[in-house]
Amino acid sequence: EDQVTQSPEALRLQEGESSSLNCSYTVSGLRGLFWYRQDPGKGPEFLFTLYSAGEEKEKERLKATLTKKESFLHITAPKPEDSATYLCAVDSWGKLQFGAGTQVVVTP
Amino acid sequence: GAVVSQHPSRVICKSGTSVKIECRSLDFQATTMFWYRQFPKQSLMLMATSNEGSKATYEQGVEKDKFLINHASLTLSTLTVTSAHPEDSSFYICSAKDRTGGTKIVSSYNEQFFGPGTRLTVL
């Protein structure tokens, strides 16, 4: 059975304090791993898609990496506006299966 | 680009009534749209997959007679919650997948773009 597990559940950071979020997965035939950002009361906002082990993508202070078993979302020198829930999802036969998310709070 | 809208953003209804939620892809054509439900502090759970011009495919445990889905065009899908009850109160989110070889906006046909969600409260 396909599974997506995110850790930690919650992360509290000081502004400028870099950290990483983990997404481990087991899926039969990965067609893509996705990272989304979700603010309270809003729909997920697309961040990255990764397709193969070794792939990396960057956007501003965020960098996503992928191995055969897990993906990391690195947040470098975060700012308070980076506070959100970060969701990881895998494409399983054309459908997205989401992890439970990591709630990130960045304090000034 | 790749904008998906939902209407209404928030709805409150009485138990037993039906509620229709619209999902539109504004700047691209979507052959496939998805409907999700999200309860507080939980992640998104897929309810059904909607393909333009054909019947929706529902996930296990989702009542197709209660959650009616219509995907009449390449830019519009609707979800109707029939005879809503308090336990149907949730955050409903749609997403749309760009057609293969579609707009320049998306880099991959696998990407799903999400609407802003509809908060349903059933009294």
PDB file of C-alpha atoms in Angstrom:
ATOM      1  CA  GLU A   1       0.000   0.000   0.000  1.00  0.00           C
ATOM      2  CA  ASP A   2       1.272   3.455  -0.927  1.00  0.00           C
ATOM      3  CA  GLN A   3       2.247   5.622   2.033  1.00  0.00           C
ATOM      4  CA  VAL A   4       3.468   9.159   2.551  1.00  0.00           C
ATOM      5  CA  THR A   5       4.822  10.184   5.949  1.00  0.00           C
ATOM      6  CA  GLN A   6       5.931  13.688   6.829  1.00  0.00           C
ATOM      7  CA  SER A   7       8.039  14.752   9.775  1.00  0.00           C
ATOM      8  CA  PRO A   8       8.085  16.616  11.981  1.00  0.00           C
ATOM      9  CA  GLU A   9       4.394  17.368  12.489  1.00  0.00           C
ATOM     10  CA  ALA A  10       5.221  20.885  13.584  1.00  0.00           C
ATOM     11  CA  LEU A  11       8.309  23.065  13.489  1.00  0.00           C
ATOM     12  CA  ARG A  12       8.922  26.353  15.209  1.00  0.00           C
ATOM     13  CA  LEU A  13      11.840  28.396  13.879  1.00  0.00           C
ATOM     14  CA  GLN A  14      13.424  31.700  14.636  1.00  0.00           C
ATOM     15  CA  GLU A  15      13.734  34.017  11.654  1.00  0.00           C
ATOM     16  CA  GLY A  16      16.963  33.096   9.860  1.00  0.00           C
ATOM     17  CA  GLU A  17      17.173  29.629  11.419  1.00  0.00           C
ATOM     18  CA  SER A  18      17.462  27.153   8.535  1.00  0.00           C
ATOM     19  CA  SER A  19      15.873  23.712   8.784  1.00  0.00           C
ATOM     20  CA  SER A  20      14.627  20.756   6.758  1.00  0.00           C
ATOM     21  CA  LEU A  21      11.316  18.962   6.433  1.00  0.00           C
ATOM     22  CA  ASN A  22      11.168  15.277   5.600  1.00  0.00           C
ATOM     23  CA  CYS A  23       8.774  13.328   3.412  1.00  0.00           C
ATOM     24  CA  SER A  24       9.297   9.579   3.245  1.00  0.00           C
ATOM     25  CA  TYR A  25       7.286   7.516   0.812  1.00  0.00           C
ATOM     26  CA  THR A  26       6.575   4.039  -0.400  1.00  0.00           C
ATOM     27  CA  VAL A  27       4.832   3.890  -3.725  1.00  0.00           C
ATOM     28  CA  SER A  28       4.624   1.397  -6.546  1.00  0.00           C
ATOM     29  CA  GLY A  29       5.910   3.333  -9.496  1.00  0.00           C
ATOM     30  CA  LEU A  30       6.613   6.960  -8.609  1.00  0.00           C
ATOM     31  CA  ARG A  31       5.242   9.332 -11.221  1.00  0.00           C
ATOM     32  CA  GLY A  32       6.174  12.441  -9.344  1.00  0.00           C
ATOM     33  CA  LEU A  33       6.610  13.846  -5.857  1.00  0.00           C
ATOM     34  CA  PHE A  34       5.037  17.192  -5.172  1.00  0.00           C
ATOM     35  CA  TRP A  35       5.489  19.856  -2.547  1.00  0.00           C
ATOM     36  CA  TYR A  36       2.713  22.300  -1.762  1.00  0.00           C
ATOM     37  CA  ARG A  37       2.344  25.170   0.676  1.00  0.00           C
ATOM     38  CA  GLN A  38      -1.018  25.664   2.384  1.00  0.00           C
ATOM     39  CA  ASP A  39      -2.021  28.729   4.365  1.00  0.00           C
ATOM     40  CA  PRO A  40      -4.932  28.481   6.826  1.00  0.00           C
ATOM     41  CA  GLY A  41      -8.312  28.440   5.099  1.00  0.00           C
ATOM     42  CA  LYS A  42      -6.792  28.302   1.619  1.00  0.00           C
ATOM     43  CA  GLY A  43      -6.074  25.725  -1.038  1.00  0.00           C
ATOM     44  CA  PRO A  44      -2.590  24.290  -1.519  1.00  0.00           C
ATOM     45  CA  GLU A  45      -0.145  26.369  -3.540  1.00  0.00           C
ATOM     46  CA  PHE A  46       2.126  24.426  -5.863  1.00  0.00           C
ATOM     47  CA  LEU A  47       5.851  24.635  -5.092  1.00  0.00           C
ATOM     48  CA  PHE A  48       7.809  21.834  -6.768  1.00  0.00           C
ATOM     49  CA  THR A  49       7.613  18.597  -8.685  1.00  0.00           C
ATOM     50  CA  LEU A  50      10.434  16.057  -8.507  1.00  0.00           C
ATOM     51  CA  TYR A  51      10.571  12.977 -10.679  1.00  0.00           C
ATOM     52  CA  SER A  52      13.818  11.105 -10.177  1.00  0.00           C
ATOM     53  CA  ALA A  53      16.339  10.420  -7.428  1.00  0.00           C
ATOM     54  CA  GLY A  54      19.029  13.059  -7.308  1.00  0.00           C
ATOM     55  CA  GLU A  55      16.800  15.776  -8.668  1.00  0.00           C
ATOM     56  CA  GLU A  56      16.814  19.149  -6.921  1.00  0.00           C
ATOM     57  CA  LYS A  57      14.722  22.264  -7.389  1.00  0.00           C
ATOM     58  CA  GLU A  58      14.934  25.692  -5.809  1.00  0.00           C
ATOM     59  CA  LYS A  59      12.632  28.636  -5.368  1.00  0.00           C
ATOM     60  CA  GLU A  60      13.690  31.600  -3.275  1.00  0.00           C
ATOM     61  CA  ARG A  61      14.462  30.241   0.219  1.00  0.00           C
ATOM     62  CA  LEU A  62      13.140  26.757  -0.537  1.00  0.00           C
ATOM     63  CA  LYS A  63      15.009  23.821  -1.985  1.00  0.00           C
ATOM     64  CA  ALA A  64      13.534  20.379  -2.590  1.00  0.00           C
ATOM     65  CA  THR A  65      15.565  17.215  -3.048  1.00  0.00           C
ATOM     66  CA  LEU A  66      14.606  13.640  -3.827  1.00  0.00           C
ATOM     67  CA  THR A  67      16.064  10.206  -3.108  1.00  0.00           C
ATOM     68  CA  LYS A  68      14.547   6.806  -3.811  1.00  0.00           C
ATOM     69  CA  LYS A  69      12.845   6.743  -0.429  1.00  0.00           C
ATOM     70  CA  GLU A  70      12.386  10.317   0.700  1.00  0.00           C
ATOM     71  CA  SER A  71      12.320  13.969  -0.149  1.00  0.00           C
ATOM     72  CA  PHE A  72      13.528  16.942   1.827  1.00  0.00           C
ATOM     73  CA  LEU A  73      12.331  20.495   1.748  1.00  0.00           C
ATOM     74  CA  HIS A  74      15.087  22.767   2.970  1.00  0.00           C
ATOM     75  CA  ILE A  75      14.153  26.213   4.203  1.00  0.00           C
ATOM     76  CA  THR A  76      17.141  28.559   4.233  1.00  0.00           C
ATOM     77  CA  ALA A  77      17.074  31.664   6.428  1.00  0.00           C
ATOM     78  CA  PRO A  78      13.290  31.583   6.780  1.00  0.00           C
ATOM     79  CA  LYS A  79      11.175  34.667   7.224  1.00  0.00           C
ATOM     80  CA  PRO A  80       7.858  34.988   9.071  1.00  0.00           C
ATOM     81  CA  GLU A  81       6.038  34.906   5.713  1.00  0.00           C
ATOM     82  CA  ASP A  82       7.300  31.353   5.241  1.00  0.00           C
ATOM     83  CA  SER A  83       4.966  30.269   8.037  1.00  0.00           C
ATOM     84  CA  ALA A  84       2.519  27.746   6.574  1.00  0.00           C
ATOM     85  CA  THR A  85       1.756  24.050   6.403  1.00  0.00           C
ATOM     86  CA  TYR A  86       3.936  22.282   3.862  1.00  0.00           C
ATOM     87  CA  LEU A  87       2.366  19.288   2.192  1.00  0.00           C
ATOM     88  CA  CYS A  88       4.111  16.494   0.367  1.00  0.00           C
ATOM     89  CA  ALA A  89       2.238  14.308  -2.106  1.00  0.00           C
ATOM     90  CA  VAL A  90       3.084  11.465  -4.446  1.00  0.00           C
ATOM     91  CA  ASP A  91       1.441  10.760  -7.760  1.00  0.00           C
ATOM     92  CA  SER A  92       0.090   7.248  -7.455  1.00  0.00           C
ATOM     93  CA  TRP A  93      -1.516   6.075 -10.688  1.00  0.00           C
ATOM     94  CA  GLY A  94      -2.533   9.586 -11.641  1.00  0.00           C
ATOM     95  CA  LYS A  95      -3.881  10.525  -8.218  1.00  0.00           C
ATOM     96  CA  LEU A  96      -2.160  12.490  -5.489  1.00  0.00           C
ATOM     97  CA  GLN A  97      -1.715  10.896  -2.094  1.00  0.00           C
ATOM     98  CA  PHE A  98      -0.876  13.467   0.542  1.00  0.00           C
ATOM     99  CA  GLY A  99       1.107  13.296   3.723  1.00  0.00           C
ATOM    100  CA  ALA A 100      -0.299  14.866   6.872  1.00  0.00           C
ATOM    101  CA  GLY A 101       1.851  17.971   6.457  1.00  0.00           C
ATOM    102  CA  THR A 102       4.377  19.877   8.542  1.00  0.00           C
ATOM    103  CA  GLN A 103       3.164  23.069  10.165  1.00  0.00           C
ATOM    104  CA  VAL A 104       5.971  25.614  10.146  1.00  0.00           C
ATOM    105  CA  VAL A 105       5.905  28.732  12.305  1.00  0.00           C
ATOM    106  CA  VAL A 106       8.673  31.291  11.857  1.00  0.00           C
ATOM    107  CA  THR A 107       8.924  33.906  14.577  1.00  0.00           C
ATOM    108  CA  PRO A 108      10.666  37.280  14.188  1.00  0.00           C
TER     109      PRO A 108
ATOM    110  CA  GLY B   1      -0.951  31.442 -14.504  1.00  0.00           C
ATOM    111  CA  ALA B   2      -2.636  28.062 -13.875  1.00  0.00           C
ATOM    112  CA  VAL B   3      -5.422  29.605 -11.843  1.00  0.00           C
ATOM    113  CA  VAL B   4      -8.286  27.576 -10.443  1.00  0.00           C
ATOM    114  CA  SER B   5     -11.277  29.264  -8.845  1.00  0.00           C
ATOM    115  CA  GLN B   6     -14.022  27.938  -6.608  1.00  0.00           C
ATOM    116  CA  HIS B   7     -17.407  29.347  -5.810  1.00  0.00           C
ATOM    117  CA  PRO B   8     -18.684  29.931  -3.233  1.00  0.00           C
ATOM    118  CA  SER B   9     -15.766  30.358  -0.859  1.00  0.00           C
ATOM    119  CA  ARG B  10     -17.983  29.845   2.141  1.00  0.00           C
ATOM    120  CA  VAL B  11     -21.493  28.437   2.550  1.00  0.00           C
ATOM    121  CA  ILE B  12     -23.729  27.781   5.512  1.00  0.00           C
ATOM    122  CA  CYS B  13     -26.835  25.667   5.010  1.00  0.00           C
ATOM    123  CA  LYS B  14     -29.481  23.847   6.960  1.00  0.00           C
ATOM    124  CA  SER B  15     -29.417  20.107   7.406  1.00  0.00           C
ATOM    125  CA  GLY B  16     -31.222  18.326   4.578  1.00  0.00           C
ATOM    126  CA  THR B  17     -30.551  20.914   1.897  1.00  0.00           C
ATOM    127  CA  SER B  18     -28.290  20.515  -1.136  1.00  0.00           C
ATOM    128  CA  VAL B  19     -25.269  22.645  -1.881  1.00  0.00           C
ATOM    129  CA  LYS B  20     -23.484  23.090  -5.208  1.00  0.00           C
ATOM    130  CA  ILE B  21     -19.812  24.046  -5.414  1.00  0.00           C
ATOM    131  CA  GLU B  22     -18.233  25.159  -8.687  1.00  0.00           C
ATOM    132  CA  CYS B  23     -14.633  24.664  -9.738  1.00  0.00           C
ATOM    133  CA  ARG B  24     -13.247  26.483 -12.758  1.00  0.00           C
ATOM    134  CA  SER B  25      -9.863  26.480 -14.470  1.00  0.00           C
ATOM    135  CA  LEU B  26      -9.469  30.089 -15.578  1.00  0.00           C
ATOM    136  CA  ASP B  27      -6.514  30.103 -17.932  1.00  0.00           C
ATOM    137  CA  PHE B  28      -6.094  26.530 -19.052  1.00  0.00           C
ATOM    138  CA  GLN B  29      -8.140  23.544 -20.115  1.00  0.00           C
ATOM    139  CA  ALA B  30      -8.495  20.696 -17.680  1.00  0.00           C
ATOM    140  CA  THR B  31      -9.523  17.279 -18.877  1.00  0.00           C
ATOM    141  CA  THR B  32      -9.272  16.022 -15.316  1.00  0.00           C
ATOM    142  CA  MET B  33     -10.416  17.653 -12.118  1.00  0.00           C
ATOM    143  CA  PHE B  34     -10.227  16.270  -8.618  1.00  0.00           C
ATOM    144  CA  TRP B  35     -12.323  16.886  -5.541  1.00  0.00           C
ATOM    145  CA  TYR B  36     -10.812  16.691  -2.068  1.00  0.00           C
ATOM    146  CA  ARG B  37     -12.120  17.062   1.448  1.00  0.00           C
ATOM    147  CA  GLN B  38     -10.054  18.350   4.334  1.00  0.00           C
ATOM    148  CA  PHE B  39     -11.095  18.166   7.970  1.00  0.00           C
ATOM    149  CA  PRO B  40      -9.481  20.466  10.566  1.00  0.00           C
ATOM    150  CA  LYS B  41      -5.836  19.684  11.265  1.00  0.00           C
ATOM    151  CA  GLN B  42      -5.891  16.889   8.686  1.00  0.00           C
ATOM    152  CA  SER B  43      -4.504  16.519   5.215  1.00  0.00           C
ATOM    153  CA  LEU B  44      -6.400  16.403   1.946  1.00  0.00           C
ATOM    154  CA  MET B  45      -8.364  13.270   1.179  1.00  0.00           C
ATOM    155  CA  LEU B  46      -9.296  12.557  -2.409  1.00  0.00           C
ATOM    156  CA  MET B  47     -13.017  12.083  -2.894  1.00  0.00           C
ATOM    157  CA  ALA B  48     -13.345  11.633  -6.636  1.00  0.00           C
ATOM    158  CA  THR B  49     -11.724  12.115 -10.011  1.00  0.00           C
ATOM    159  CA  SER B  50     -13.722  13.900 -12.649  1.00  0.00           C
ATOM    160  CA  ASN B  51     -13.049  13.600 -16.360  1.00  0.00           C
ATOM    161  CA  GLU B  52     -14.687  15.896 -18.850  1.00  0.00           C
ATOM    162  CA  GLY B  53     -17.639  14.252 -20.539  1.00  0.00           C
ATOM    163  CA  SER B  54     -17.622  11.072 -18.497  1.00  0.00           C
ATOM    164  CA  LYS B  55     -18.760   9.803 -15.120  1.00  0.00           C
ATOM    165  CA  ALA B  56     -16.677  10.580 -12.087  1.00  0.00           C
ATOM    166  CA  THR B  57     -14.635   7.919 -10.347  1.00  0.00           C
ATOM    167  CA  TYR B  58     -15.181   7.873  -6.607  1.00  0.00           C
ATOM    168  CA  GLU B  59     -12.732   6.775  -3.944  1.00  0.00           C
ATOM    169  CA  GLN B  60     -13.624   3.935  -1.635  1.00  0.00           C
ATOM    170  CA  GLY B  61     -16.016   5.029   1.090  1.00  0.00           C
ATOM    171  CA  VAL B  62     -17.313   8.101  -0.750  1.00  0.00           C
ATOM    172  CA  GLU B  63     -21.035   7.916  -1.510  1.00  0.00           C
ATOM    173  CA  LYS B  64     -21.567   8.777  -5.152  1.00  0.00           C
ATOM    174  CA  ASP B  65     -25.274   9.422  -4.640  1.00  0.00           C
ATOM    175  CA  LYS B  66     -24.506  11.956  -1.946  1.00  0.00           C
ATOM    176  CA  PHE B  67     -21.657  13.751  -3.677  1.00  0.00           C
ATOM    177  CA  LEU B  68     -22.761  14.366  -7.255  1.00  0.00           C
ATOM    178  CA  ILE B  69     -20.054  15.456  -9.644  1.00  0.00           C
ATOM    179  CA  ASN B  70     -20.559  16.946 -13.081  1.00  0.00           C
ATOM    180  CA  HIS B  71     -17.708  17.850 -15.414  1.00  0.00           C
ATOM    181  CA  ALA B  72     -19.583  19.411 -18.308  1.00  0.00           C
ATOM    182  CA  SER B  73     -16.750  21.310 -19.958  1.00  0.00           C
ATOM    183  CA  LEU B  74     -12.958  21.545 -20.031  1.00  0.00           C
ATOM    184  CA  THR B  75     -13.063  24.433 -17.571  1.00  0.00           C
ATOM    185  CA  LEU B  76     -15.882  23.594 -15.170  1.00  0.00           C
ATOM    186  CA  SER B  77     -16.650  20.852 -12.679  1.00  0.00           C
ATOM    187  CA  THR B  78     -19.339  20.976 -10.018  1.00  0.00           C
ATOM    188  CA  LEU B  79     -19.771  19.092  -6.755  1.00  0.00           C
ATOM    189  CA  THR B  80     -23.241  18.885  -5.276  1.00  0.00           C
ATOM    190  CA  VAL B  81     -23.588  17.754  -1.696  1.00  0.00           C
ATOM    191  CA  THR B  82     -27.099  16.354  -1.518  1.00  0.00           C
ATOM    192  CA  SER B  83     -29.139  16.247   1.682  1.00  0.00           C
ATOM    193  CA  ALA B  84     -26.256  17.705   3.636  1.00  0.00           C
ATOM    194  CA  HIS B  85     -25.805  16.819   7.302  1.00  0.00           C
ATOM    195  CA  PRO B  86     -23.570  18.340   9.983  1.00  0.00           C
ATOM    196  CA  GLU B  87     -20.983  15.591   9.474  1.00  0.00           C
ATOM    197  CA  ASP B  88     -20.549  16.845   5.882  1.00  0.00           C
ATOM    198  CA  SER B  89     -19.193  20.120   7.233  1.00  0.00           C
ATOM    199  CA  SER B  90     -15.674  20.378   5.911  1.00  0.00           C
ATOM    200  CA  PHE B  91     -13.304  22.252   3.622  1.00  0.00           C
ATOM    201  CA  TYR B  92     -13.829  21.120   0.030  1.00  0.00           C
ATOM    202  CA  ILE B  93     -11.026  21.749  -2.431  1.00  0.00           C
ATOM    203  CA  CYS B  94     -10.849  21.061  -6.143  1.00  0.00           C
ATOM    204  CA  SER B  95      -7.821  20.756  -8.346  1.00  0.00           C
ATOM    205  CA  ALA B  96      -7.294  20.676 -12.074  1.00  0.00           C
ATOM    206  CA  LYS B  97      -4.700  18.970 -14.178  1.00  0.00           C
ATOM    207  CA  ASP B  98      -3.581  20.684 -17.337  1.00  0.00           C
ATOM    208  CA  ARG B  99      -3.989  18.843 -20.571  1.00  0.00           C
ATOM    209  CA  THR B 100      -0.913  17.150 -21.946  1.00  0.00           C
ATOM    210  CA  GLY B 101       0.698  19.568 -24.337  1.00  0.00           C
ATOM    211  CA  GLY B 102      -1.556  22.336 -23.074  1.00  0.00           C
ATOM    212  CA  THR B 103      -0.614  25.838 -22.030  1.00  0.00           C
ATOM    213  CA  LYS B 104       2.907  27.156 -21.572  1.00  0.00           C
ATOM    214  CA  ILE B 105       2.071  27.908 -17.972  1.00  0.00           C
ATOM    215  CA  VAL B 106       2.697  24.503 -16.557  1.00  0.00           C
ATOM    216  CA  SER B 107       5.878  22.533 -16.950  1.00  0.00           C
ATOM    217  CA  SER B 108       4.391  19.109 -16.610  1.00  0.00           C
ATOM    218  CA  TYR B 109       1.052  17.539 -17.293  1.00  0.00           C
ATOM    219  CA  ASN B 110       1.262  15.772 -13.948  1.00  0.00           C
ATOM    220  CA  GLU B 111       0.942  18.927 -11.918  1.00  0.00           C
ATOM    221  CA  GLN B 112      -2.330  19.641 -10.207  1.00  0.00           C
ATOM    222  CA  PHE B 113      -3.361  23.203  -9.404  1.00  0.00           C
ATOM    223  CA  PHE B 114      -5.711  23.786  -6.555  1.00  0.00           C
ATOM    224  CA  GLY B 115      -8.627  26.089  -6.013  1.00  0.00           C
ATOM    225  CA  PRO B 116      -8.911  28.242  -2.885  1.00  0.00           C
ATOM    226  CA  GLY B 117     -11.398  25.888  -1.264  1.00  0.00           C
ATOM    227  CA  THR B 118     -15.002  26.100  -0.076  1.00  0.00           C
ATOM    228  CA  ARG B 119     -15.833  26.027   3.606  1.00  0.00           C
ATOM    229  CA  LEU B 120     -19.146  24.185   4.067  1.00  0.00           C
ATOM    230  CA  THR B 121     -20.957  24.429   7.379  1.00  0.00           C
ATOM    231  CA  VAL B 122     -24.143  22.426   7.807  1.00  0.00           C
ATOM    232  CA  LEU B 123     -26.296  23.471  10.745  1.00  0.00           C
TER     233      LEU B 123
END
